[in-house]
Structure formats: structure tokens, C-alpha cells
Coordinates of C-alpha atoms and ligand atoms in Angstrom, one line a residue:
X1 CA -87.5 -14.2 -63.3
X2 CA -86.9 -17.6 -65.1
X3 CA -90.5 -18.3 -66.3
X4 CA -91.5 -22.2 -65.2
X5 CA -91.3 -23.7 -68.7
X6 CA -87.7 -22.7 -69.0
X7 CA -86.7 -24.0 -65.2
X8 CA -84.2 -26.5 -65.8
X9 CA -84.6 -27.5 -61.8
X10 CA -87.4 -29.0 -62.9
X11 CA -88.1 -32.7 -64.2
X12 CA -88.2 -32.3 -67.9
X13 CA -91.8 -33.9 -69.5
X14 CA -91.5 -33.9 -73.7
X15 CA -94.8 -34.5 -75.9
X16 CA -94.9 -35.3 -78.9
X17 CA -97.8 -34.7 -80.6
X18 CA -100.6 -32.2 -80.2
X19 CA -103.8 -34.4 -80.6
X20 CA -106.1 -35.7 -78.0
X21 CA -103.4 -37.8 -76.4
X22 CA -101.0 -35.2 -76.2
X23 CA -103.4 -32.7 -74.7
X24 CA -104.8 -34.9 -72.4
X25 CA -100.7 -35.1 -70.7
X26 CA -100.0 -31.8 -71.3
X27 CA -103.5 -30.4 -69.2
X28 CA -103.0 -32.9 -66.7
X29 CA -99.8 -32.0 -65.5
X30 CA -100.2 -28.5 -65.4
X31 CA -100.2 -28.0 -61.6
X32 CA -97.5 -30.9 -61.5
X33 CA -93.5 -29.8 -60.6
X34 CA -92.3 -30.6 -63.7
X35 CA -92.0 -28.2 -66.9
X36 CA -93.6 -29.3 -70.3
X37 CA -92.5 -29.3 -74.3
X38 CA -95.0 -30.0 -76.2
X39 CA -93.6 -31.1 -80.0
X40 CA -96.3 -30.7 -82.7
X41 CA -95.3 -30.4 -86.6
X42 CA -98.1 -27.8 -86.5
X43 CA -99.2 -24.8 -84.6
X44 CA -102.8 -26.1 -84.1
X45 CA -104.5 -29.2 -82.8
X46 CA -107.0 -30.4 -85.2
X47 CA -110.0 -32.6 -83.9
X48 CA -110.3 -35.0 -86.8
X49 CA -114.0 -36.4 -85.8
X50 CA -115.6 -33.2 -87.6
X51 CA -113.0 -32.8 -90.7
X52 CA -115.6 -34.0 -92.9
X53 CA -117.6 -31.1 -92.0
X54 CA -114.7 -29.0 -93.2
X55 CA -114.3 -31.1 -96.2
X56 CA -118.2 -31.2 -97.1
X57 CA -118.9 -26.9 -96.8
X58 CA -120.3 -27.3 -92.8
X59 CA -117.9 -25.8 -91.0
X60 CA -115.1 -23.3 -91.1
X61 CA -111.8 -25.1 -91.0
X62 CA -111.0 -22.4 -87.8
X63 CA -113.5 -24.5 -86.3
X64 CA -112.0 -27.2 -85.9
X65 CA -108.7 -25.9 -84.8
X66 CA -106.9 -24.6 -81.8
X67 CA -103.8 -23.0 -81.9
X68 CA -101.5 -24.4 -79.4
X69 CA -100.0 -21.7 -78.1
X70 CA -103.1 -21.1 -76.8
X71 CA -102.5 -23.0 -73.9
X72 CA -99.4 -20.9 -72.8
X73 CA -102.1 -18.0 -71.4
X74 CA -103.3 -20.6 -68.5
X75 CA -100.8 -23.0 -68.4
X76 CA -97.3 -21.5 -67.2
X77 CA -94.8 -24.5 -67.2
X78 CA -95.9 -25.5 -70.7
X79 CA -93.6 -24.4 -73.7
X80 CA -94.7 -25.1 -77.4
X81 CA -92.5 -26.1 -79.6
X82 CA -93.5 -26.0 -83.7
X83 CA -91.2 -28.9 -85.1
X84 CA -91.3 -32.6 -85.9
X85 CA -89.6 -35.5 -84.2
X86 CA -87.5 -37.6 -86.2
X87 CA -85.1 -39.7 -83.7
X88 CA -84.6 -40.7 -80.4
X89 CA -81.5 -41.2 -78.6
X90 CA -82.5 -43.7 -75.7
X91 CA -79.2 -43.6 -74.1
X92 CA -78.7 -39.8 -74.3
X93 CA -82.6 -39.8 -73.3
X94 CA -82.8 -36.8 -75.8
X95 CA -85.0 -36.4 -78.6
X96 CA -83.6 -35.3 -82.3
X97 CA -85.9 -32.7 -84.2
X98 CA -86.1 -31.8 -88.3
X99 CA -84.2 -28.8 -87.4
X100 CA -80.9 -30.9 -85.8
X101 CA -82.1 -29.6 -82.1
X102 CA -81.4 -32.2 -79.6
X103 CA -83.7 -31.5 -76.8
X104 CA -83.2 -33.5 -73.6
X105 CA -85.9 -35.3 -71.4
X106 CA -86.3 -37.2 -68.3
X107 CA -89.6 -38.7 -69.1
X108 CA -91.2 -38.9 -73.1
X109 CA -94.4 -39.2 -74.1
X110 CA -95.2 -40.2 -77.8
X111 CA -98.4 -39.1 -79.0
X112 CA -97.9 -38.6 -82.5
X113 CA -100.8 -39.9 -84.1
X114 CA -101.1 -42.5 -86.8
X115 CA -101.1 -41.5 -90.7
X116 CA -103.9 -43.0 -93.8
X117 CA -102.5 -46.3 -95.4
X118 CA -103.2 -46.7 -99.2
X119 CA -102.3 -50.5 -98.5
X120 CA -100.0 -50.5 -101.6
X121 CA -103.1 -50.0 -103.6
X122 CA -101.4 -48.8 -106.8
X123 CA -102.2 -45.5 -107.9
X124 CA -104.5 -45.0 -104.3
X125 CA -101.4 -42.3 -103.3
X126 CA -101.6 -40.5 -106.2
X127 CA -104.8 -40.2 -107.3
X128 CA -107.3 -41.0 -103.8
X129 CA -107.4 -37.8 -101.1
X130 CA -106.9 -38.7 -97.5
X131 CA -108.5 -36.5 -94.3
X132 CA -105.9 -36.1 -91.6
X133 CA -105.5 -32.8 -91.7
X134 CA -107.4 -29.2 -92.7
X135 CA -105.5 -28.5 -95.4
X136 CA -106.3 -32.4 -96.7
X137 CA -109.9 -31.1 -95.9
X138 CA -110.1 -28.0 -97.6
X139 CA -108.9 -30.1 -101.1
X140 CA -111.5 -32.0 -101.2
X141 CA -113.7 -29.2 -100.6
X142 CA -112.0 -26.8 -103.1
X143 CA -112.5 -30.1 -105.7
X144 CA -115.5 -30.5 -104.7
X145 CA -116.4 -26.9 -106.3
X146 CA -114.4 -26.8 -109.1
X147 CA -116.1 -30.0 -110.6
X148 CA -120.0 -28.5 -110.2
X149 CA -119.1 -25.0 -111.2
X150 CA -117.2 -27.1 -114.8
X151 CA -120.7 -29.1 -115.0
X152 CA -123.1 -26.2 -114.2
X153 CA -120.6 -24.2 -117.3
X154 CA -120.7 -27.5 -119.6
X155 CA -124.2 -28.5 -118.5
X156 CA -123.1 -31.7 -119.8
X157 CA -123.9 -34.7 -116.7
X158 CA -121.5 -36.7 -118.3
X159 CA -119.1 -33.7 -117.1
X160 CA -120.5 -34.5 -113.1
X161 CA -119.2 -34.8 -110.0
X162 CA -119.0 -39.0 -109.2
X163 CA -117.8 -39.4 -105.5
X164 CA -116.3 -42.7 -104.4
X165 CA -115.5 -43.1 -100.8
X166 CA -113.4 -46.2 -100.2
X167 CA -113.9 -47.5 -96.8
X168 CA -117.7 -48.1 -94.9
X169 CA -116.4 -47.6 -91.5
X170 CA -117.7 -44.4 -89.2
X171 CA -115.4 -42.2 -91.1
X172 CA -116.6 -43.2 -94.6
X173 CA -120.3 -43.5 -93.8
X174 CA -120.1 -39.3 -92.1
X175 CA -118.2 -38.6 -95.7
X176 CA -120.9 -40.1 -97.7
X177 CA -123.8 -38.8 -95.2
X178 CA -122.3 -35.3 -95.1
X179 CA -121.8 -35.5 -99.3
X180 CA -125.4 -36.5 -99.6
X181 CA -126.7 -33.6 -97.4
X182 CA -124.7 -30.8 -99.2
X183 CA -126.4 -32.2 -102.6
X184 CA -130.1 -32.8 -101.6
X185 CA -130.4 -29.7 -99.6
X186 CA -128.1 -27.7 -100.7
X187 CA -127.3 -27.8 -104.3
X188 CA -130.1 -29.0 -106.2
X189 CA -131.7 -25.1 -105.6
X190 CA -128.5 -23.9 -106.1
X191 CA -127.2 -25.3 -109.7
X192 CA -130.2 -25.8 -111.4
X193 CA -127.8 -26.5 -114.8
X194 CA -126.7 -29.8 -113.2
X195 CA -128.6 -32.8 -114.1
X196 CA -129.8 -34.7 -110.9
X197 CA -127.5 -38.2 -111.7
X198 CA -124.7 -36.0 -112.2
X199 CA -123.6 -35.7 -108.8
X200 CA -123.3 -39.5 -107.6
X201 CA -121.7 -41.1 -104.2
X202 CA -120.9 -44.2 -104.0
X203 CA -119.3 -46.0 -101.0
X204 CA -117.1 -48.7 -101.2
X205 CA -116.4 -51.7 -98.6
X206 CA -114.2 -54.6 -98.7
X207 CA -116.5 -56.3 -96.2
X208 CA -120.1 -57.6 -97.1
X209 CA -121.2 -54.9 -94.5
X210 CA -120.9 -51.5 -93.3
X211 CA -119.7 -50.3 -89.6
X212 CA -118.6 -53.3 -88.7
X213 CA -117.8 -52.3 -85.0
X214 CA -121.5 -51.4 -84.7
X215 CA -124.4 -53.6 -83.4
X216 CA -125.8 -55.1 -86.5
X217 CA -129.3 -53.4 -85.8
X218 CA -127.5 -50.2 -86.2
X219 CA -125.5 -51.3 -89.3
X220 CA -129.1 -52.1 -90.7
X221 CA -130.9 -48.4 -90.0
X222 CA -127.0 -46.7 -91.1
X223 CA -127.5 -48.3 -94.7
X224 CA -130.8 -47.5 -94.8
X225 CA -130.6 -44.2 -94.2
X226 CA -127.9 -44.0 -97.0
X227 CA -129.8 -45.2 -99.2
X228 CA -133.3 -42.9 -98.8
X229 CA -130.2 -40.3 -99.0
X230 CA -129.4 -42.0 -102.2
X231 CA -125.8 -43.0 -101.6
X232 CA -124.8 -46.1 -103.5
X233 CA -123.3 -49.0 -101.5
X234 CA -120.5 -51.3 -103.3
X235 CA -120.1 -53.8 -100.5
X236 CA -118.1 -57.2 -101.0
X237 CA -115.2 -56.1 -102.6
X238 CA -111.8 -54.2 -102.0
X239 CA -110.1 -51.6 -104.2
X240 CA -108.1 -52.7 -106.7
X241 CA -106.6 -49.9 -108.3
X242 CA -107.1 -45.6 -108.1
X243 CA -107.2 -44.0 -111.6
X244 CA -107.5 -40.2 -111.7
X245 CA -111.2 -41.1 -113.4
X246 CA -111.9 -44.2 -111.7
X247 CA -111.8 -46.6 -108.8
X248 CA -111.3 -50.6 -110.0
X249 CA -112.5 -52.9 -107.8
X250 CA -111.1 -56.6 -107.1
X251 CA -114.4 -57.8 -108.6
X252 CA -113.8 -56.2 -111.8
X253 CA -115.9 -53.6 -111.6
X254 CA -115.2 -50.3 -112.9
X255 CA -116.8 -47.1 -110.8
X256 CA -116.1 -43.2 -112.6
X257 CA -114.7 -41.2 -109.9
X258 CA -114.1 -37.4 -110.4
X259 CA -113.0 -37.7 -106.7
X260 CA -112.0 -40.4 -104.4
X261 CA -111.6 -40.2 -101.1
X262 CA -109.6 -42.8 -99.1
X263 CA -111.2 -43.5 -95.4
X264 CA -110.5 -47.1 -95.0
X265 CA -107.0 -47.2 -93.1
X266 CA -104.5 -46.0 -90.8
X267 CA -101.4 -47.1 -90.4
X268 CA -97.7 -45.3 -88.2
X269 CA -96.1 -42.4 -89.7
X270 CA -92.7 -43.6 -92.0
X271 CA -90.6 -42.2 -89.2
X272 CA -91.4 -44.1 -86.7
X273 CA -89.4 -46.9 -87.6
X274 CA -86.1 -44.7 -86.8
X275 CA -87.2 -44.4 -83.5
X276 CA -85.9 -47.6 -82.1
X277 CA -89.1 -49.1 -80.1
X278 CA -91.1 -52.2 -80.4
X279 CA -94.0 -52.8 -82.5
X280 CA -96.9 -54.8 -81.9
X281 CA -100.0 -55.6 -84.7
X282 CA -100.1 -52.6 -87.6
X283 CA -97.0 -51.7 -86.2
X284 CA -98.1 -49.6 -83.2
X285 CA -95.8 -49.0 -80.7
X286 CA -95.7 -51.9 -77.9
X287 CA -96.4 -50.7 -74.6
X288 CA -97.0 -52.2 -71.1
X289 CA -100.5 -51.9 -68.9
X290 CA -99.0 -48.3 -67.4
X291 CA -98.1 -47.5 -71.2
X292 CA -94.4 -47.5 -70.6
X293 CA -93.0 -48.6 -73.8
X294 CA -91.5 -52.6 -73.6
X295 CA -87.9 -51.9 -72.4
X296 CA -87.7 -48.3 -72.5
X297 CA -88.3 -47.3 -68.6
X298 CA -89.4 -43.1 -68.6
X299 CA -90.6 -43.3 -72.1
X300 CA -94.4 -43.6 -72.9
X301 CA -96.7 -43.9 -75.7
X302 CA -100.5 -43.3 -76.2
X303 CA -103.2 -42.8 -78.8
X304 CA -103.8 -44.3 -81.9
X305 CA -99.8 -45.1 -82.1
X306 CA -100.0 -47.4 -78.9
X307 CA -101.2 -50.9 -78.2
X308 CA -101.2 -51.9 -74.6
X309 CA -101.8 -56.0 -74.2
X310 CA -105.5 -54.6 -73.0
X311 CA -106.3 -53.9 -76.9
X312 CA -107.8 -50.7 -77.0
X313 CA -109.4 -48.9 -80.4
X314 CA -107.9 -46.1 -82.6
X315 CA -110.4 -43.5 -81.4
X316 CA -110.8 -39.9 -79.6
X317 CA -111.7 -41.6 -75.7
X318 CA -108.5 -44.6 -75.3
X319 CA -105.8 -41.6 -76.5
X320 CA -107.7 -39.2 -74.0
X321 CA -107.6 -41.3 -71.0
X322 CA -104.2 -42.9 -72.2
X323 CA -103.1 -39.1 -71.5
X324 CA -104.5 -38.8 -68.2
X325 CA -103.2 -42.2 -66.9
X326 CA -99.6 -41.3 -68.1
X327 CA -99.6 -37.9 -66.3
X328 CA -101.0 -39.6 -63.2
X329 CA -97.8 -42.4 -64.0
X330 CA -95.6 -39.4 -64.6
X331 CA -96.2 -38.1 -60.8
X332 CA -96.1 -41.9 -59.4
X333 CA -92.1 -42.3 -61.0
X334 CA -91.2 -38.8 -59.3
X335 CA -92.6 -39.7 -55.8
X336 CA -91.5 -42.7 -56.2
X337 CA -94.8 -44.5 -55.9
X338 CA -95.5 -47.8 -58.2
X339 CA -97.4 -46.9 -61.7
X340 CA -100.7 -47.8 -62.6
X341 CA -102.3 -50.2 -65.1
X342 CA -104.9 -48.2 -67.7
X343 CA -108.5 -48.6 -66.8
X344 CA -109.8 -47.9 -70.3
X345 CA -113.4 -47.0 -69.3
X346 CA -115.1 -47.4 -73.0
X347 CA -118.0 -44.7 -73.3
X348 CA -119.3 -46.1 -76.7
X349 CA -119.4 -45.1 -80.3
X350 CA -121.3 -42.9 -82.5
X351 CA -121.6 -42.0 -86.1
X352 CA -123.7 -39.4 -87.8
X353 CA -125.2 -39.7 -91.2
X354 CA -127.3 -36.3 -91.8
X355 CA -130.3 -34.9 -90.6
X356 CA -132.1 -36.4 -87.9
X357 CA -129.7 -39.6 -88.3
X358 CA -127.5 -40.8 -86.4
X359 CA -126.4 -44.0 -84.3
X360 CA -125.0 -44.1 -81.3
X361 CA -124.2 -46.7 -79.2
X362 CA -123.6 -45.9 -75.0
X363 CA -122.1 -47.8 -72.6
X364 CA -124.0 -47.8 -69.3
X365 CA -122.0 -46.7 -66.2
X366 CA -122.5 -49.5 -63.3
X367 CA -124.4 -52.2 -65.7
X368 CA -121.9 -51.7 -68.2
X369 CA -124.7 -52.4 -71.0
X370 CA -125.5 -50.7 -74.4
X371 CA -128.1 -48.4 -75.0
X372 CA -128.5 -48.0 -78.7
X373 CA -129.5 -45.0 -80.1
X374 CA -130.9 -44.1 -83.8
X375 CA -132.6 -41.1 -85.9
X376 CA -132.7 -37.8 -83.8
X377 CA -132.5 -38.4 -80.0
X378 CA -128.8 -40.3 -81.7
X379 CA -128.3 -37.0 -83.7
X380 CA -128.5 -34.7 -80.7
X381 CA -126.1 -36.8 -78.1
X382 CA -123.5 -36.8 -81.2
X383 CA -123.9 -33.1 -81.4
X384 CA -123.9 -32.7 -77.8
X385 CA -120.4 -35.3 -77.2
X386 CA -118.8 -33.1 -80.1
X387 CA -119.5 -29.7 -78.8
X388 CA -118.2 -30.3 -75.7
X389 CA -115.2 -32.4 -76.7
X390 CA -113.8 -29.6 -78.9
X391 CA -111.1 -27.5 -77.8
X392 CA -111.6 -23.8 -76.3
X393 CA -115.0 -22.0 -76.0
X394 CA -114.9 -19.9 -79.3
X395 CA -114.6 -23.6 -81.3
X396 CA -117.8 -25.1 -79.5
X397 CA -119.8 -21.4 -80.0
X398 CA -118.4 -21.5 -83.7
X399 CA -119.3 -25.2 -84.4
X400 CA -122.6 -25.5 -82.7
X401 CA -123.5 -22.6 -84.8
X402 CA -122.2 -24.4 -88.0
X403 CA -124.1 -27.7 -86.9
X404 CA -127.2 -26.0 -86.1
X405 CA -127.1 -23.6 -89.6
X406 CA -126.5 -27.1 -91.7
X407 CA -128.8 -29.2 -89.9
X408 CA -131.2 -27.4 -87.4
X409 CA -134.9 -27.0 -88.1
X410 CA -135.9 -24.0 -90.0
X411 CA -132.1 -23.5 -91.5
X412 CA -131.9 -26.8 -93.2
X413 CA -134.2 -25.5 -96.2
X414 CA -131.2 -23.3 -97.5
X415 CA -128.1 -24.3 -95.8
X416 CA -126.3 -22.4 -98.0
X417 CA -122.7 -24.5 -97.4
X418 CA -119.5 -22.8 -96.9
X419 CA -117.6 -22.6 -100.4
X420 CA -114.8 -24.1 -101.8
X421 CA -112.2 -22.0 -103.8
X422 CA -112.5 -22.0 -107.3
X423 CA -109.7 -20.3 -109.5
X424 CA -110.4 -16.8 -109.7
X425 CA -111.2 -15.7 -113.8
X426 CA -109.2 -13.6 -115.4
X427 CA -109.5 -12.0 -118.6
X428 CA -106.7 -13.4 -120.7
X429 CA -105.8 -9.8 -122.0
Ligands
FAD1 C1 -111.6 -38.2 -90.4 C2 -111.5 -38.8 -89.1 C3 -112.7 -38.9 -88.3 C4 -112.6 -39.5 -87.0 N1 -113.8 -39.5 -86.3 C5 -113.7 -40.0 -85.0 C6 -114.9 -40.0 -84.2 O1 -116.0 -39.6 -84.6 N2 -114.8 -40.4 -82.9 C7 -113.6 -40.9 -82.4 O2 -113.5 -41.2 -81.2 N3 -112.5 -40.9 -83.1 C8 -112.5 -40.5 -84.4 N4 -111.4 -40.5 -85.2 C9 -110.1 -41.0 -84.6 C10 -109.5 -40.0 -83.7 O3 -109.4 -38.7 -84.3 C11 -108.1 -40.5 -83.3 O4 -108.3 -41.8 -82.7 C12 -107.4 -39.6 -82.3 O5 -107.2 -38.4 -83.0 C13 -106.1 -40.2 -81.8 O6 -105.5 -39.3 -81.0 P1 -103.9 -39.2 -80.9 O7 -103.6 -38.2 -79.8 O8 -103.4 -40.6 -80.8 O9 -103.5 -38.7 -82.3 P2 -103.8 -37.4 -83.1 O10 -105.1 -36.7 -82.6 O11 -103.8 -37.8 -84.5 O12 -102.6 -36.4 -82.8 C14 -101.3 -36.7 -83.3 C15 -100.6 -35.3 -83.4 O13 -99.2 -35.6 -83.6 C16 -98.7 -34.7 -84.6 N5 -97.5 -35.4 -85.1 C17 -97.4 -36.5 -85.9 N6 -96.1 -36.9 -86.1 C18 -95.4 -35.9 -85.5 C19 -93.9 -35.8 -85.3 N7 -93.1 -36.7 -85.8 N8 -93.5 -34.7 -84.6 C20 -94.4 -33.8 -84.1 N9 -95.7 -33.9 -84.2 C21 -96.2 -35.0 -84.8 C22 -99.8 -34.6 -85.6 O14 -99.7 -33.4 -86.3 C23 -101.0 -34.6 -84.7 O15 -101.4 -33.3 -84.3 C24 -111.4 -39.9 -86.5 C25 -110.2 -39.8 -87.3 C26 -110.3 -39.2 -88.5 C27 -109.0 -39.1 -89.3

């Protein structure tokens, strides 16, 4: 028998892209008629809100991953396809892979995802790390290792480890949090060669503030808290230029980095632009209220890619219930019923900073109004929302484990972190 997700009776439904967005699609039509590809340039999804975790020795990077075909065991009329779009033929209404496959569709959803922007910041692509993806993750963990074991061996602090993040939005303050943890708890016991000032952090913001989406009372206690942590704050001025030993700022001023890492922007993947579909601000993909894209009837986009005229942010929730509003559309076109207009219900924001610290900011069902959250009742409705938005049971059992070891009352004494790999030595004869 023809198994469902090779039916070719059936309506056709291609996703491309394996994130929230794509997920959120995929899941929601599995009872549907229809049969599913899902595209993704990987075999895994990766859940990007705890990479820094990866990146910083708190997790495993198996965590934070799910391998896609995964899905196949419940959901029959899904097929998994590892390759990357590069083209769409509207006409054809078929969508060209790296490979040369052509693979036909009756309805598209693009859910690919946006990529980090070095804003033409000279030397920012060469020399700054991005974290979009585990393996971008496990660099800046591996680097992070190399430099203390070379300044336990040289025992020299000039020979340190001086950590620039570029960018004081969530992302950027959870770097610098997480950095700060792994020294003050971790380390100090652990490389008692290293001169305290020799491992520095130091984030940088163009803005004269940090977390600018945040309530400004929140802002107030995230700085703080960096600070008692002893992360350095550069605010007020941009990035100039990324050396491989330093960051220069459009002030002038000059800040030793052994490593930078780049969390201040996003921006579409180069490919896009072959793809022959309008673009709206930061050149996301123009779609309507039911996220049909602006002249392309059948064809969809979601996610950090998409920007409906109801502006919504780049962030885990709009992608998620971008997903389930274009699988609910998807069933509307194919009983012929009119589609519907996204009701982005916004849940609120959160970003963690270490132990016991967090903000979080809720939105009230009925009332609609904030509750703001800080210190640990913040810290435990972080861990809570990111333990049950991960992917598959073994990943929430895994990472609430990881969390608890690195933060959890009586671990966080030793949290011995997860290391990095550090070239093997070998005798030279
Ligand atoms: C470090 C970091 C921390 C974050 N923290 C938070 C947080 O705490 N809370 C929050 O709400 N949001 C957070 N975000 C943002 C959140 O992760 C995104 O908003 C969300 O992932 C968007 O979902 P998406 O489905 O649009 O794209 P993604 O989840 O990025 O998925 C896109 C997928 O498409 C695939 N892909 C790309 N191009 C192609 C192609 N041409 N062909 C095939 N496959 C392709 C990619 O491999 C990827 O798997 C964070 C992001 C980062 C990077």
C-alpha cells in the first residue's frame, strides 16, 4: 500500500523550514487530507532560545535538537525532506532544490527562518561568531576553552580570555549572563592559574540602553544584575570595526576581544531574493492578514521571514501561531471556505540572566495587562515556558536536568560546565 505521504491524490502541502513556524504547519495538519514535505537544510530542528546554553557549557547540544524524522513515527502523511530551497517557479507552482529536484506543490509555506546581519561592519564576518545554529554554538564553546586552558599554560592574564558581546538585546544580555555564571561559579575553583581580570565580558550596545523592548523597570534590575555579575556595559555607541583582537567602537574606543560574539541583528537569508516575492521593512517577505504572500494566491510565509501589515516581532510565539493560522487557512482554501486574518495573541517576553535572575514580562489573558516579573519567581516561569516549549519528551527530561545541574540549589556550588574541545596533544615524535 502507497503510504499517505507519497499519495499523489492528495493536495500537496510543501514546508520549508524546520523551525517553530514550520513545525507548527506541519503538526497542525496532520489529521488534515492533504500529504506534507517538509524542506529543512538540516536533519534537526534546533530551538535557538537556549543555544547560549550550548554555547556557554549548560547544556548538551542534543538538547536542544530534534531530529526531524522524528515526526514520521506519529505523523503518517508527513515526508522529510533534507535539502535547501533555492527557487521558486510561481507559474509551474514548483519549488527548485540545491540538488536540481523540482518538487511540485499546490499550496507553499515559507518558513525558512531569518540569518545574523554583520550590517557591513567591516571585518564583523570574519572575525565576530554568530549563534544560529549548534554547530555556531559549539565554536564558541570549543574557543571558549582553548583560550583558558592557553592562559591557565601561560599563566600570563595578559594571555586571558576578553569576551565582547555586540548587541544588549535578550539574546546578548543571556550571552553575557550565561558567560558570567560559567566564570564565577564555575571556573574560578577550577583554574586557579588564571588571574581573576583575565576573563572579562563586556557587552556592547548602540543604544544608551539595554533590552529596549522591555519595561524600563526591568531594563533597570537586567543591568544591575550584570553588573553585581561583573559584566561590563559599553552603551551609547555602535561597532565600528571586528579585529581578530579587538572590537572598535564608533566612539573611538578600542575593547581587546579574544572572542566576539555578534547578537545584535538579523536579517533574510541571501537566497531569498531569487525567490521572486515582495519585501516589506528588513526585507521580510510581504504578506497579507491570512499570511498569503501579496500576489502569490496558495503561497504562504510565517516566522521571523514574514511581516503581515499587523507588525508582529521576530520571536518563538508570532512564527508558532503564524503556523497554526496557515494550516487552519490551508483547510479553509480546500473547502472552499474564506481564510482568516492572524489573531497574534502576544504572551509576553522573557529574558534570563543567571541564577535567581530573570525578567519576565506576561501578558494577562482577559485584561490584557503586564505582570512584570524579576529575580527568582522570573527565573522559574522562564524555566518552566522553555521546558515545555522544547521539542519531544527526552529534550525537556534532558534540559531540565541541565538547567537544574547549572542553576538549582545545592548543584550550583560546582556546576562543573560541559567542556569545550581542545586539540588533543600529541607528542611530536
Ligand atoms: C540565539 C537566539 C536566542 C533566541 N531567544 C529567543 C527567546 O528567548 N524567545 C523567543 O521567543 N525567541 C527567541 N529567539 C528568536 C526565535 O528563535 C525565532 O523568532 C524563531 O526561531 C523564528 O521561527 P521561524 O520558524 O521563523 O524560523 P527558525 O526557527 O529560524 O527556522 C527556520 C528553519 O529554516 C531552515 N532553512 C533556512 N533556509 C532554508 C532553505 N533555503 N531551505 C531549507 N531550509 C531552510 C533553517 O535551517 C531553520 O531550521 C532567539 C533567536 C536566537 C538566534
Amino acid at each position: 500500500m502507497v503510504p499517505v505521504s507519497e499519495r499523489t491524490d492528495l493536495p500537496h502541502v510543501v514546508v520549508v523550514g524546520g523551525g517553530f513556524g514550520g513545525l507548527a504547519v506541519v503538526k497542525a495538519l496532520a489529521k488534515a487530507p492533504v500529504r506534507v514535505t517538509l524542506v529543512e537544510r538540516r536533519v534537526y530542528n534546533t530551538f535557538q532560545p537556549l543555544l547560549y546554553q550550548v554555547a556557554t557549557g549548560g547544556l548538551n547540544p542534543g538538547d536542544v535538537t530534534y531530529w526531524l524524522r522524528g515526526l514520521r513515527l506519529k505523523q503518517k502523511n508527513l515526508r522529510v525532506l533534507h535539502e535547501h530551497l533555492v527557487g521558486i517557479d510561481h507559474d509551474a507552482r514548483a519549488i527548485r532544490l540545491a540538488n536540481d529536484e523540482q518538487v511540485s506543490f499546490d499550496y507553499l509555506v515559507l518558513a525558512n527562518g531569518v540569518t545574523v546581519n554583520f550590517f557591513d561592519t567591516p571585518g564583523a564576518k570574519e572575525n565576530a561568531l554568530g549563534m544560529y545554529s549548534r554547530s555556531q554554538a559549539l565554536r564558541i564553546r570549543d574557543q571558549l576553552f582553548i583560550r583558558l586552558e592557553r592562559s591557565a599554560f601561560t599563566r600570563d592574564s595578559d594571555d586571558g580570555l576578553r569576551v565582547v558581546v555586540v548587541g544588549g538585546g535578550a539574546t546578548g544580555v543571556e550571552v553575557a549572563g550565561a558567560l558570567a555564571e560559567l566564570r564565577t561559579a564555575g571556573l574560578a575553583p577550577a583554574y586557579p592559574e588564571i588571574h581573576g581580570d583575565a576573563f572579562e565580558i563586556t557587552v556592547v550596545q548602540r543604544g544608551a540602553e539595554l533590552l529596549k523592548s522591555f519595561h524600563p523597570s526591568l531594563r533597570e534590575y537586567a543591568a544591575k544584575e550584570l553588573g553585581h555579575r561583573g559584566v561590563k556595559l559599553h552603551l551609547g555607541a555602535g561597532v565600528a570595526e571586528v579585529r581578530p583582537d579587538a572590537v572598535i567602537l564608533t566612539d573611538g574606543t578600542r575593547i581587546r576581544a579574544d572572542l566576539t560574539v555578534w547578537s545584535a541583528g538579523v536579517g533574510p537569508h541571501p537566497e531569498v531574493d531569487d525567490w521572486d516575492v515582495p519585501r516589506r521593512n528588513g526585507g521580510r517577505i510581504a504578506v497579507g492578514a491570512d499570511l498569503q504572500v501579496e500576489g502569490r494566491p496558495g503561497v504562504f510565509a510565517i516566522g521571523d521571514i514574514a511581516e503581515s501589515p499587523d507588525w508582529q516581532p521576530q520571536l518563538a510565539q508570532p512564527a508558532i501561531q503564524g503556523g497554526q493560522q496557515v494550516a487552519r487557512n490551508i483547510l479553509a482554501l480546500l473547502e472552499g471556505r474564506a481564510t482568516g486574518s492572524l489573531q497574534y495573541h502576544d504572551k509576553g517576553t522573557m529574558a534570563v540572566i543567571g541564577r535567581r535572575a530573570a525578567i519576565a514580562e506576561i501578558t494577562l489573558p482577559v485584561t490584557s495587562k503586564k505582570l512584570r516579573l524579576t529575580a527568582g519567581l522570573a527565573w522559574l516561569v522562564w524555566l518552566f515556558v522553555h521546558i515545555m516549549s522544547l521539542v519531544g519528551p527526552r529534550n525537556r527530561v534532558t534540559t531540565l536536568a541541565g538547567l537544574v545541574t547549572r542553576y538549582g540549589f545545592p548543584f550550583h556550588r560546582r556546576p562543573i560546565p560541559i567542556v569545550g574541545d581542545v586539540p588533543t596533544i600529541r607528542p611530536s615524535k
